[in-house]
Structure formats: C-alpha cells, structure tokens
Coordinates of C-alpha atoms in Angstrom, one line a residue:
Chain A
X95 CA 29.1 -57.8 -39.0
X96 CA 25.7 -58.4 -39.5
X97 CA 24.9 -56.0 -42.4
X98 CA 21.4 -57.1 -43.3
X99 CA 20.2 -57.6 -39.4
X100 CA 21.2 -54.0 -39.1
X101 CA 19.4 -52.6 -41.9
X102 CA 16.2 -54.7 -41.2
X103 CA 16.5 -53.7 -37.6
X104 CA 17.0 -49.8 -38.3
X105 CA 13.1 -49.2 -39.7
X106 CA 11.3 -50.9 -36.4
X107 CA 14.4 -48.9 -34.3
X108 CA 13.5 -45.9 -35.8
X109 CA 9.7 -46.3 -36.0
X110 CA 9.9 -47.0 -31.8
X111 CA 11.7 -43.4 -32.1
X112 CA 9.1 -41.7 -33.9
X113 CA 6.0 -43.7 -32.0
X114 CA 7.1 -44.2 -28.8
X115 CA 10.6 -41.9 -27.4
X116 CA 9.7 -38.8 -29.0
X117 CA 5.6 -38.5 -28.1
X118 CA 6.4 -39.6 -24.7
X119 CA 9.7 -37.1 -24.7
X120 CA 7.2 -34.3 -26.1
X121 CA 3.9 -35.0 -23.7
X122 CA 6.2 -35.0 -20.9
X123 CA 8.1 -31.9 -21.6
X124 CA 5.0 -29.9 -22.5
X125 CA 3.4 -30.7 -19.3
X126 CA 6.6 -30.7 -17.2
X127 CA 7.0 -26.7 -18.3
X128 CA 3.6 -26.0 -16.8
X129 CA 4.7 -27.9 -13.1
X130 CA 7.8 -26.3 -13.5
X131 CA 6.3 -22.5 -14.0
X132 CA 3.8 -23.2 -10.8
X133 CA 6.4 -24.3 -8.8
X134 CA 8.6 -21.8 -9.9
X135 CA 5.6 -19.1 -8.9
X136 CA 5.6 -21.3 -5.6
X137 CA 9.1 -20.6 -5.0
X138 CA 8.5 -17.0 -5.7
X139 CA 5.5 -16.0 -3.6
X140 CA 6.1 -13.6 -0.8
X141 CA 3.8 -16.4 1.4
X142 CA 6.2 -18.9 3.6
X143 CA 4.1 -21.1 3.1
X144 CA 3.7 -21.7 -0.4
X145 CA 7.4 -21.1 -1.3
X146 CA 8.0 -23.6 1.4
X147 CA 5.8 -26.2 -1.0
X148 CA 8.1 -25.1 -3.9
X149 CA 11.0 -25.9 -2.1
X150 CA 9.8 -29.2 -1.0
X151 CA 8.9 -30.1 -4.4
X152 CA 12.3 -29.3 -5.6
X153 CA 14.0 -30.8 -3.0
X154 CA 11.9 -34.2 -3.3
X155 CA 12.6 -34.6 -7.1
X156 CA 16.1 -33.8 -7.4
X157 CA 16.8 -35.9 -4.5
X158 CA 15.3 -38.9 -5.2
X159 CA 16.2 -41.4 -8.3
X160 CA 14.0 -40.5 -11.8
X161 CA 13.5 -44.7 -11.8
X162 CA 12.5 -45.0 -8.1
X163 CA 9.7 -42.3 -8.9
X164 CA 8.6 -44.5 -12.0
X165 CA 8.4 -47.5 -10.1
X166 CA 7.0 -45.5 -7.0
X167 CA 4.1 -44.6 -9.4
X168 CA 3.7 -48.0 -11.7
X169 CA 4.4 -50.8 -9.2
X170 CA 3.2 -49.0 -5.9
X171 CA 0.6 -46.7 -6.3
X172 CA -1.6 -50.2 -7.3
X173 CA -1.1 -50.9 -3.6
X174 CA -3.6 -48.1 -2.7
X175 CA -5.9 -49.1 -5.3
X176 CA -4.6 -46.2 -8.1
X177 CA -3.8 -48.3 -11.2
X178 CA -2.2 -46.2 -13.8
X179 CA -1.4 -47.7 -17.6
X180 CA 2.6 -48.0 -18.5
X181 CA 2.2 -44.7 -21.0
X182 CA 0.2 -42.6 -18.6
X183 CA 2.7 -43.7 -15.7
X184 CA 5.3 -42.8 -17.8
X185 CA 4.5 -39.6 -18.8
X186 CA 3.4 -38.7 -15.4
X187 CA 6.4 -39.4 -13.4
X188 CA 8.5 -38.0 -16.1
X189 CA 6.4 -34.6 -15.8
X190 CA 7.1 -34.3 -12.4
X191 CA 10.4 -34.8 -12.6
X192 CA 10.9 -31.8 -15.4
X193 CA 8.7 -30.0 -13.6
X194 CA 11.3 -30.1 -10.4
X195 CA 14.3 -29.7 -12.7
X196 CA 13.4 -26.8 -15.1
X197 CA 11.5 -25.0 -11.9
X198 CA 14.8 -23.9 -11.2
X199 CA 15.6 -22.6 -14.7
X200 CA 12.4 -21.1 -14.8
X201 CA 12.7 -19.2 -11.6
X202 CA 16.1 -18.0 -12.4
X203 CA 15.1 -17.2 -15.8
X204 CA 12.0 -15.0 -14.7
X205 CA 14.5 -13.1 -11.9
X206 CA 17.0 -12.4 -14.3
X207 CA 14.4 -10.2 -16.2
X208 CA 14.9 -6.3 -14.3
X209 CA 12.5 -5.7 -12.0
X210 CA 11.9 -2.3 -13.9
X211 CA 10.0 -4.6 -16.4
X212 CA 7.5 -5.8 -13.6
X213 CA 7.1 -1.6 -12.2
X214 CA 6.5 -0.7 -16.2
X215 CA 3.7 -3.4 -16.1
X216 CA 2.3 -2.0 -13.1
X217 CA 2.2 1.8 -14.4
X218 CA 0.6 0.9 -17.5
X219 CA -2.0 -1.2 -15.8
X220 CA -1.4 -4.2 -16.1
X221 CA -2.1 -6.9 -13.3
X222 CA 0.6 -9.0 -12.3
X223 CA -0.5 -11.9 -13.9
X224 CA -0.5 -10.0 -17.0
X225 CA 2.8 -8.6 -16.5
X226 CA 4.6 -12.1 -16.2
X227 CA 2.4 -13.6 -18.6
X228 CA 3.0 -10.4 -21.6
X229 CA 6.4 -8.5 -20.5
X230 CA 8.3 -11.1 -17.9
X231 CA 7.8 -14.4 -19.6
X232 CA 8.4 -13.6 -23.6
X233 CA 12.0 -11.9 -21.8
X234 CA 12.9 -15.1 -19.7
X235 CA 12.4 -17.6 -22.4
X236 CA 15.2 -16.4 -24.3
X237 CA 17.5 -16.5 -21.3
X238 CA 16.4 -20.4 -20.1
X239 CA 16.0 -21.6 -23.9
X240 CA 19.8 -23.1 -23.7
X241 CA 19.4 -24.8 -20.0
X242 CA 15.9 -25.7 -20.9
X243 CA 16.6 -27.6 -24.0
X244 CA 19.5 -29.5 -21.8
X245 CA 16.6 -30.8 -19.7
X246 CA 14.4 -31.8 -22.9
X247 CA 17.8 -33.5 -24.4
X248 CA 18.4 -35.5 -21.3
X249 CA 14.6 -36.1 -21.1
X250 CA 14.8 -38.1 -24.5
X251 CA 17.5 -40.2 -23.6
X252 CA 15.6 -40.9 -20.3
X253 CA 12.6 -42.2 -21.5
X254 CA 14.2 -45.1 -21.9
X255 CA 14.0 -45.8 -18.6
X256 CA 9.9 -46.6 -19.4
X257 CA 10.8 -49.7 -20.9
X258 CA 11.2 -51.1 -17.1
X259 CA 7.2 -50.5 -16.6
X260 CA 6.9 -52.2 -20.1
X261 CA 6.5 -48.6 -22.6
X262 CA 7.2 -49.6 -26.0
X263 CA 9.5 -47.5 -27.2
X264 CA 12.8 -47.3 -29.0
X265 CA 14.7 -49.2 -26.2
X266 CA 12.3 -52.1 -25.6
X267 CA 12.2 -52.4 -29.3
X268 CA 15.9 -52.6 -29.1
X269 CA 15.8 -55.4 -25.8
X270 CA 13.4 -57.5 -27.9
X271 CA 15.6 -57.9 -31.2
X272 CA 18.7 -58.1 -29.3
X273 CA 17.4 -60.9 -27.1
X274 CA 15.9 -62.5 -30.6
X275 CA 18.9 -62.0 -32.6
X276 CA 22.2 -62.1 -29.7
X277 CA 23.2 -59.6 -31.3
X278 CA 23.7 -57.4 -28.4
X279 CA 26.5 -55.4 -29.3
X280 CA 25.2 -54.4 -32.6
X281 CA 21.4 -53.4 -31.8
X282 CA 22.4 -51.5 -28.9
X283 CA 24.9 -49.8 -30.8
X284 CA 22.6 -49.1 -33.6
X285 CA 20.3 -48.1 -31.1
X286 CA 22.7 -45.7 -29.0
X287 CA 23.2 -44.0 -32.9
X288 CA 19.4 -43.4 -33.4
X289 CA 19.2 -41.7 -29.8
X290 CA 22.7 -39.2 -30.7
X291 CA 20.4 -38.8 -34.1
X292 CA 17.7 -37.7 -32.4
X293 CA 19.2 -35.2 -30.0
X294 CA 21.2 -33.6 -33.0
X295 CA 18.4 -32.6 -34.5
X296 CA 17.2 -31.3 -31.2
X297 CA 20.6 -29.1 -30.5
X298 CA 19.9 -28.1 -34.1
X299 CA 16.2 -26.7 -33.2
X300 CA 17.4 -25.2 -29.9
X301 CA 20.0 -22.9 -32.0
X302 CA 17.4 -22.1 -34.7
X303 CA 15.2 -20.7 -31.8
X304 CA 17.7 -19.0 -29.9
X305 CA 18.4 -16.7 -33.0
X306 CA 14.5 -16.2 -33.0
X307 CA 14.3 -15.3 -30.0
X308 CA 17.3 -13.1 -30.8
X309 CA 15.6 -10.7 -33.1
X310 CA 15.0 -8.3 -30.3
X311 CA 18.0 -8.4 -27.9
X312 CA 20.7 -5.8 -28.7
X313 CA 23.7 -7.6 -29.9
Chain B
X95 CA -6.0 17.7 -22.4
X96 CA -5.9 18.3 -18.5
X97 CA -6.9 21.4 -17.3
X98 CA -5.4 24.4 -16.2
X99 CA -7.7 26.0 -13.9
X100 CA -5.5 24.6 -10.9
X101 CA -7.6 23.2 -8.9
X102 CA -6.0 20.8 -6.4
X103 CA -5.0 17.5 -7.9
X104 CA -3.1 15.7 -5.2
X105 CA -2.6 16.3 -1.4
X106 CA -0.3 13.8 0.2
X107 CA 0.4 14.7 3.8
X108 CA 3.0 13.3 7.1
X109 CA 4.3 10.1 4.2
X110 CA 6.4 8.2 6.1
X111 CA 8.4 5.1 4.4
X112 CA 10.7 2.8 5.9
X113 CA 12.7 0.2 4.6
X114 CA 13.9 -1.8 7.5
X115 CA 15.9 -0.1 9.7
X116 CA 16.5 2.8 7.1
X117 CA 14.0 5.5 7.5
X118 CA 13.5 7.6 4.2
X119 CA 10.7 9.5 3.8
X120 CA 9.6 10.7 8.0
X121 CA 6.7 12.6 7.0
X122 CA 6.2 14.9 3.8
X123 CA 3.6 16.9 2.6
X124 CA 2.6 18.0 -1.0
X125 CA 0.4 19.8 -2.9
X126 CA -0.1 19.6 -6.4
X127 CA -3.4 21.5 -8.5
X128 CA -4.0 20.8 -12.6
X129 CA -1.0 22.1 -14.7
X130 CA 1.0 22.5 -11.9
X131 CA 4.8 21.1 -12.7
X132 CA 6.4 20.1 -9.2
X133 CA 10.2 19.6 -9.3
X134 CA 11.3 17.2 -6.1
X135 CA 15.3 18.2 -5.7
X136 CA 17.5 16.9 -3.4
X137 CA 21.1 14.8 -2.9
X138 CA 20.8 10.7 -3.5
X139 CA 19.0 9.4 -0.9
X140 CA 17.1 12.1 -0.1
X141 CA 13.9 10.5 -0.1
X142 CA 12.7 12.5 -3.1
X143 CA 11.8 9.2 -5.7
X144 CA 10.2 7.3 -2.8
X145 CA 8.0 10.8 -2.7
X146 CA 7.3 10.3 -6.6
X147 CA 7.1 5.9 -6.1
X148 CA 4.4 6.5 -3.0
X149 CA 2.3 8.5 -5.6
X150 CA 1.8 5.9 -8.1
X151 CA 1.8 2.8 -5.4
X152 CA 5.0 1.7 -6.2
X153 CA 6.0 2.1 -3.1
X154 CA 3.4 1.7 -0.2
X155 CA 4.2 4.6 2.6
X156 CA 4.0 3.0 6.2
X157 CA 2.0 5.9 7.4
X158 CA 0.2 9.4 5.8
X159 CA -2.4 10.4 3.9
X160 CA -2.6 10.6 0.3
X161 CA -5.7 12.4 -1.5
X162 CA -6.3 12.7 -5.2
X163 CA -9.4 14.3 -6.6
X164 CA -12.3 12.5 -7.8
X165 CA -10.2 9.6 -6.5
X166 CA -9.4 7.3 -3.4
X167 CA -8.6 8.7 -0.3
X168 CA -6.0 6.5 1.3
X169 CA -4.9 6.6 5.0
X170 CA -1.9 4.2 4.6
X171 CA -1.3 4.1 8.5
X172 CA -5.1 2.8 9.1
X173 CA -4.7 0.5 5.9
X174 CA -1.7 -0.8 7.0
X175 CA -2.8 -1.7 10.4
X176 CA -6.2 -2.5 9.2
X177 CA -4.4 -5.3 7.1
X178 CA -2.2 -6.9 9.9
X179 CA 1.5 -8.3 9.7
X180 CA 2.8 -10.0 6.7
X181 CA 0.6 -12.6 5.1
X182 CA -1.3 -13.3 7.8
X183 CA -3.2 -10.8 8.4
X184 CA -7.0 -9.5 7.3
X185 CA -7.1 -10.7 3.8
X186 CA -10.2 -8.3 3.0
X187 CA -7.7 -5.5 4.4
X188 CA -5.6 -6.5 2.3
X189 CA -7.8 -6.7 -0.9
X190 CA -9.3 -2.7 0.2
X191 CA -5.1 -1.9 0.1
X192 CA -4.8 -3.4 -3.0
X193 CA -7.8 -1.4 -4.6
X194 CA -6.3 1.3 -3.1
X195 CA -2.8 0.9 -4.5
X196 CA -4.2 0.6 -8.1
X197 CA -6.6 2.8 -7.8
X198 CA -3.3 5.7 -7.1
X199 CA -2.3 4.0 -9.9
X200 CA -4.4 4.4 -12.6
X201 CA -4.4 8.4 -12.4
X202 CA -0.9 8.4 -13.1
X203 CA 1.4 7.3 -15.4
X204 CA 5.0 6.9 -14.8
X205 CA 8.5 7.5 -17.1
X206 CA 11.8 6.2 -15.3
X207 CA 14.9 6.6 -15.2
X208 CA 16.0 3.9 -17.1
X209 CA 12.8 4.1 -19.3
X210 CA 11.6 0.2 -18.8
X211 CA 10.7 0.3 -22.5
X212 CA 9.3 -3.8 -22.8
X213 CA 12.3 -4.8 -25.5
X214 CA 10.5 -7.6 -27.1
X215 CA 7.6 -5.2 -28.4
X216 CA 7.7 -2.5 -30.9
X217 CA 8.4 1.0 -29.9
X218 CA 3.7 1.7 -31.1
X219 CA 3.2 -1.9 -29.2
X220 CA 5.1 -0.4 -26.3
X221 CA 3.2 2.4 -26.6
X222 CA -0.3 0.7 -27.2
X223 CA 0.4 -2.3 -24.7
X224 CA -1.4 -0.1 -21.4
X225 CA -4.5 1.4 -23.9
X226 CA -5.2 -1.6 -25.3
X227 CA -4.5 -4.1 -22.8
X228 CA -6.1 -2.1 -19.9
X229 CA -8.3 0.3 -21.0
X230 CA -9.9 -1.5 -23.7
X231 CA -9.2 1.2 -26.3
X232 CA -9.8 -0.6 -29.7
X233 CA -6.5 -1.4 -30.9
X234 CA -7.2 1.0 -34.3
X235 CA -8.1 4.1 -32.3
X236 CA -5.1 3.2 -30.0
X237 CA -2.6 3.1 -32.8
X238 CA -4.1 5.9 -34.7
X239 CA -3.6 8.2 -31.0
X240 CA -0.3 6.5 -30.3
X241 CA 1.0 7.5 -33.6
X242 CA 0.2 11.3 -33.3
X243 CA 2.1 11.2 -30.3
X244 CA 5.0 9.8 -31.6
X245 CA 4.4 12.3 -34.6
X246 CA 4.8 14.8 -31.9
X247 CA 8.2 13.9 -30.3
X248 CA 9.3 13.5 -33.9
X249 CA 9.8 9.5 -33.5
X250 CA 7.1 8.6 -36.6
X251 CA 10.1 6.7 -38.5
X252 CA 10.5 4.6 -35.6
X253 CA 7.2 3.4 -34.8
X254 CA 8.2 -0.4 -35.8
X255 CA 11.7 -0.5 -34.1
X256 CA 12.6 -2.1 -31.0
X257 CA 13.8 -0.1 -28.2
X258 CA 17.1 -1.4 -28.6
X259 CA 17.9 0.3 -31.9
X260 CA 17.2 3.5 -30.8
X261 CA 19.3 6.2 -29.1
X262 CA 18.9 6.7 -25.0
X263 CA 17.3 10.1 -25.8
X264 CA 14.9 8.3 -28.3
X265 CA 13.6 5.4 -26.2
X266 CA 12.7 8.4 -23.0
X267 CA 11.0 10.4 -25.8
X268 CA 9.2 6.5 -26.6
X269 CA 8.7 6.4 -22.3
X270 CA 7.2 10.0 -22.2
X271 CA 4.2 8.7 -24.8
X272 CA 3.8 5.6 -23.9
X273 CA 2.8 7.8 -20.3
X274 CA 0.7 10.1 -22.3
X275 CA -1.2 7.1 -23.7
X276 CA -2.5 6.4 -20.8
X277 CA -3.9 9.7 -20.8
X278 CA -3.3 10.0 -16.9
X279 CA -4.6 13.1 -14.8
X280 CA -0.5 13.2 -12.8
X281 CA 2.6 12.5 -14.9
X282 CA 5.2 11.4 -12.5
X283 CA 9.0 11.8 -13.8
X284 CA 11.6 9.6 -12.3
X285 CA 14.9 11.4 -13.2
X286 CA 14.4 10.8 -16.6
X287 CA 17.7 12.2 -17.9
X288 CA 20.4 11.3 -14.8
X289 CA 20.9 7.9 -17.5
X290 CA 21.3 10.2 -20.7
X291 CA 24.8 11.2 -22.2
X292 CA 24.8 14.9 -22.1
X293 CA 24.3 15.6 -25.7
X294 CA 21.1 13.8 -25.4
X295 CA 19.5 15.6 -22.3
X296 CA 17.7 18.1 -24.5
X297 CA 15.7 16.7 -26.5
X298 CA 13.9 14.7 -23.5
X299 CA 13.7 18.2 -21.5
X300 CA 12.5 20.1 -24.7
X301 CA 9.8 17.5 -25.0
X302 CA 8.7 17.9 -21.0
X303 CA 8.6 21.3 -21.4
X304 CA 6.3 20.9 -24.1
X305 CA 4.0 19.1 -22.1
X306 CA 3.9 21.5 -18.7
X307 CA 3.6 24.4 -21.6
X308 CA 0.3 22.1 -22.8
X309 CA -1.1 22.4 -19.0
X310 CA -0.3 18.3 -18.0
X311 CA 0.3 18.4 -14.3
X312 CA 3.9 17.0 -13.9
X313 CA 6.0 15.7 -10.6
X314 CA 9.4 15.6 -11.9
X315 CA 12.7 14.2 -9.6
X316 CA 15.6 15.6 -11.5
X317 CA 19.3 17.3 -11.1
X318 CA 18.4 19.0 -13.7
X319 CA 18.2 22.2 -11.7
X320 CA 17.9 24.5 -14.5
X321 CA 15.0 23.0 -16.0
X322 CA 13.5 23.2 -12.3
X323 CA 13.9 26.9 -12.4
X324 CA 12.5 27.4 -16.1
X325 CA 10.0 25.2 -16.1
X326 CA 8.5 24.2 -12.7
X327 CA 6.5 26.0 -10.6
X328 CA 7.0 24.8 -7.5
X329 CA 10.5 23.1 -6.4
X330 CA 10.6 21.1 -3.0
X331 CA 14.3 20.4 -1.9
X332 CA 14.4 17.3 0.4
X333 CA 17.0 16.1 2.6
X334 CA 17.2 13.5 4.9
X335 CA 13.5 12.5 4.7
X336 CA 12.1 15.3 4.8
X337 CA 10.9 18.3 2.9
X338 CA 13.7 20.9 3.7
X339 CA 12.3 23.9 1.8
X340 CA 9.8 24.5 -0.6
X341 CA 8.4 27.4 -3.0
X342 CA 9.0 29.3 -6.2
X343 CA 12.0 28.4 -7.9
X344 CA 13.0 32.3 -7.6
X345 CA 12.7 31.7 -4.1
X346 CA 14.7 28.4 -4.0
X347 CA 17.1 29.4 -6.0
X348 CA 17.8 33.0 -5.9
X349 CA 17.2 33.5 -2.0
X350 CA 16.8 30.1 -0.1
X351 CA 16.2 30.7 3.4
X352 CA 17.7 27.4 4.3
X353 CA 21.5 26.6 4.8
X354 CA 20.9 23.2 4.2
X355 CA 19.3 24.1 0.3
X356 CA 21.9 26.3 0.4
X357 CA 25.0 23.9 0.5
X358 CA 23.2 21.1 -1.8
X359 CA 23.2 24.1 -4.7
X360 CA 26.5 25.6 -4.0
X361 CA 27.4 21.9 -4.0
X362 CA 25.5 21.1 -7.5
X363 CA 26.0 24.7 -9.2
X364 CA 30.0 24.9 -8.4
X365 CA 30.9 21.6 -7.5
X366 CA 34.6 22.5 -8.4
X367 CA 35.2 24.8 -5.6

C-alpha cells in the first residue's frame, strides 16, 4: 500500500470537502427548505389548483433521475439559449430536488402539529401566516428534524454527482488523482472514508439539535 | 373592566351550521348583555360548541345573523352567497367575509378544552404572544399586565415554565389569562374542565367564578351543571340543533317545562338509575 500517496492525497481530498461538497451540500439545502415549505403550502391550500401544482412538483422530482435533472439543466437548457455555470447548475437542480423530497416531510411535519394550535393563533389574533410562521413551524421542526437531516445526509453524498457537469469538488478531486496515480482502489477508498467522515459529524449535529429542540416537549 | 350595566352585547339569531350532510346547529338564537354569564348545556353533539365556535369565527354558520355592539353586523346567509361556491367565487366577497370573520374575532377571546397553550413558549410568552404580537402593546407594559394576572390565579412562580410542566388545572388557569390579555369585550368557554381529573376542576371553576363575580360577560359550554346553576345567569339547554329551552337556572333546573331538558338532567344528575 501506497502509504505516502495516501497521506499527500488526504489534504487536497479533504480541502475538495471543505471547498467544494459541503458549500454546495449547504447552498443547496438552505435553498431546497424554502422550495420545499412553498410547495408544501402548495400541497396544503384549500385551492385545486394550486395543491394540484404541488402535487405536480412532487410527482416530477421524485419520479425522474436527480442526474437526468442535472444534465436537463447543464447540457440542455443551452439549447434554448439559458447558459448556466457548473456551480450555479449544480446548486440549482440540487435545490429542486430537496425541495420535492423534504416537501413531503415538511407537509407531514406541519399536519402533525394539532389543529388546536392553528384555532389558538386565530383567537389571539394572529393571521395565518403568523400562526404557521410563530406557533406551527417552531412545533414541526422538531418532529421533521430526524427525516430532514436524512435528506441533507443523502444530499452530501450526492453532490458528487456534479462532478459529471465538471464542479470541482471532493469527487473530481478524487477522479483526477486516481487517473494520475492508477491508484483507483486506494483514492476512491480514501475518498469513500472522507464522505462517511463527513456525514458522522452530520448525524452527530442532528442529535445535538434534537435535544435542543427537546427542551420543551414533555418527556 | 367590562361593564355591568347590561346592555346587549351580542344577538345572534336563526344560526344555522352544516357540516355535509350532518346538520348541527338549524337555527339558534341568543342574547347576551355586559356581565351576563351564559351557560350553553346540552348532550355531545348537541350543537352547543359550534354555538360558542360561530361566535368567535371559528366556525362560519351557513346562514343567521350575528350582531355585536359597536361591532360588525354579519348576515352569514347574504355573505355566503355574496361570496359564491368554493374558491371560485367573488374574491372581494370573500375578502368582506374575511373582515367579517376577524372582526367577530377580535371582541372575543377564547379558552378550550384542551387549553391549546403554544408548548414551545413560556407560560408569560403564551400569555403576551396575542398583546404583543397583535395589539401592539409594548412588550414591558404587556408583561407587567400579564404578570398581575397570573398573580391573580396564583400562577406568579410559574411565569417561566412551559406548559408542559405544569398541572392540567394550571395550564386552563394559564388559558383563562392568556384570554383576559386580550382584554376581550365576550369570553367564550369551550368546556374548559370536561379534560381535567376531578380533583382539579375547582380551581379552574373558582377562578371563572371570579371573573363573572368581576362583571366579564362569559358564554361558557360545560357539564358542569352546578356551576351553571351558581354562577350563570342564563342557561340555554340545546338538543338536536336547536335551542330546546332557555331561562334562569331556577327555572331550568328546578321546574323545566321541557321533557326533553328533563331527561338530559335526570340523565346527568342520576345517571345510576
């Protein structure tokens, strides 16, 4: 075994982490919760027609391949004149696709707070944007902070799908030394390790704020 | 604090409410004037919280009248026909049923059954949440009112829990003033004690009778028919819809002219035999 390839390989492994996964993991979470919270209200509404949109959204992304969408928005969208940059591609087709995922958590998460919580809001007199936004949301992060940080956790190890519409991050790092070095077995291995690294610090941060968010639920 | 020289508060008059096929209210009347405590009897199902729900717009009766002083007179048959089916209909309609529905609203102030305290706030943030957020009350002269009241159901220890550490009785006591807070003209009761273990019913009915003694105009639904009798001074019994009998409490309960009133009490007051 290659000791010394793997130790000079590990800083521009994990530097690709730092620079490149994790931004693009973070960017596209953040923006992915906001879809997914309108398209969760989509789903909601009393209107046909606009929980009909929610639907469709949902129905689009789950059903249809997170790489296709990439490529759908890298290497076609150019056809109709919209040429987007590899990171801003990236980050928006992995958006959507959170946003389609965690609109289900979202919506479950906001029904499985008691509707007495929404009449309370209205007594005191509060509108029902307020209401969801001060009594309804705080309630149903708790409840969707396990499935949601499933979604960001798959997210990470995703984003290696970006190398295909050239993102540098961990993976193409990885592609490039491998391909430099043969070593194929070792750098992907190495870089497999950094990913499982990553993600258990994640699972680490999702239990510290579950018992955050604990401090108010009767136990 | 509200006055007692009873003049008429509230007139509500042929509320109707369907839900589907399931007709539950098929047309009531009420009257209630200033520091007048109005208990709303009846078996489940009765109608008798979709009464108290219409008053606030929780509910939204298909047809009726509902009149509150000073306030918005709402036709809810002409509204609702004014507004048109479903989503489709006359949005400006439905924006003038809207302002209606909050405009019920914002006399009132509600406590429920199972008190709805928020669980991620503080009992004074529960308490300070409609002042402040709503009204605009600054939050120092909110908290400074909000904790007399508390001082006042004798819950000043607890201003800094959260609901869930506190006994059922405690968090309706915390219900009761986060109502009062609002400082409404009609405080509307939703069976506050049907969810209370028995030893704990008291101290939520000692503080109501506090506030009808103090002259607040009250619509209370309870079984509680005894505190009906002592404290209210009206009691409607409903049944099926509709407003079966209504009057003193003497007259409801010591001489009700109505076999129907008649069973439910015999029924509630010796269910054994």
């Amino acid at each position: 075994m290659d000791w010394q390839l793997v130790a000079e390989s590990f800083w521009p492994l994990l530097r690709g982490g730092l620079i490149g996964t994790m931004p693009l993991a973070l960017a596209s979470f953040a923006i992915g919760l906001v879809v997914a919270l309108l398209v969760a209200l989509l789903r909601l509404s009393p209107n046909p027609v606009l929980s009909w949109v929610g639907r469709a959204y949902i129905s689009l992304i789950r059903g249809t391949p997170l790489l296709v969408q990439l490529f759908i928005i890298f290497y076609g969208l150019p056809q109709l004149g919209i040429r987007i940059d590899p990171w801003p591609s990236a980050i928006i087709a992995f958006s959507m696709n959170v946003g389609g995922y965690a609109a289900e958590v979202v919506r479950a998460a906001i029904l499985s707070v008691p509707k007495g919580q929404w009449e309370a809001g209205w007594t005191v007199g509060m509108s029902p944007a307020r209401t969801l936004g001060r009594i309804i949301l705080p309630q149903a992060a708790r409840v969707s902070v396990p499935p949601l940080s499933n979604t960001f956790i798959s997210l990470v190890k995703d984003t290696s799908l970006a190398t295909l519409i050239l993102v540098t991050e961990m993976f193409r790092i990885a592609q490039q030394i491998a391909a430099f070095s043969n070593e194929f077995l070792l750098i992907y291995t190495e870089a497999a390790l950094i990913y499982w690294m990553f993600c258990t610090v994640l699972s680490t941060g999702q239990n510290v704020l579950e018992k955050r968010l604990d401090r108010y639920v009767a136990h | 604090m509200s006055p007692t020289d009873r003049t008429p508060l509230l007139t509500a008059r042929g509320i109707e409410k369907s839900f589907g096929a399931n007709h539950v209210l098929r047309g009531v009347d009420l009257d209630v004037r200033r520091g007048d405590v109005v208990a709303l009897i009846g078996a489940s199902g009765s109608g008798k919280t979709t009464v108290l729900r219409s008053l606030n717009g929780l509910e939204t009766p298909d047809a009726g009248v509902l009149e509150l002083a000073g306030g918005p007179v709402v036709d809810f048959g002409a509204q609702a026909a004014a507004a048109g089916p479903g989503w489709f209909g006359n949005r400006t309609a439905r924006a003038a049923a809207k302002a209606n529905r909050a405009a019920l609203r914002d006399r009132s102030a509600m406590v429920f059954q199972h008190h709805n305290l928020f669980p991620h706030r503080t009992v004074l943030e529960n308490v300070i949440e409609g002042p402040c957020q709503v009204q605009g009350v600054p939050r120092a002269t909110a908290t400074g009112r909000a904790e007399e009241l508390l001082a006042r159901v004798g819950l000043t220890e607890k201003r800094d829990a959260y609901p869930h550490q506190l006994s059922g009785g405690q968090q309706q006591r915390v219900g009761i003033v986060r109502a009062l807070a609002l400082q409404p003209d009609l405080l509307l009761f939703d069976e506050p004690t049907s969810a209370l273990d028995p030893e704990l019913v008291g101290e939520v009915l000692t503080v109501m009778k506090e506030l009808a003694d103090e002259g607040w105009t009250m619509v209370v639904v309870t079984h509680e028919l005894s505190f009906a009798r002592q404290v209210a001074n009206q009691v409607l019994f409903l049944d099926g819809g509709v407003v079966v009998e209504h009057g003193t409490p003497e007259q409801i309960f010591t001489a009700p002219a109505e076999e129907r009133t008649r069973r439910f009490l015999d029924r509630i007051l010796h269910p054994l035999d």
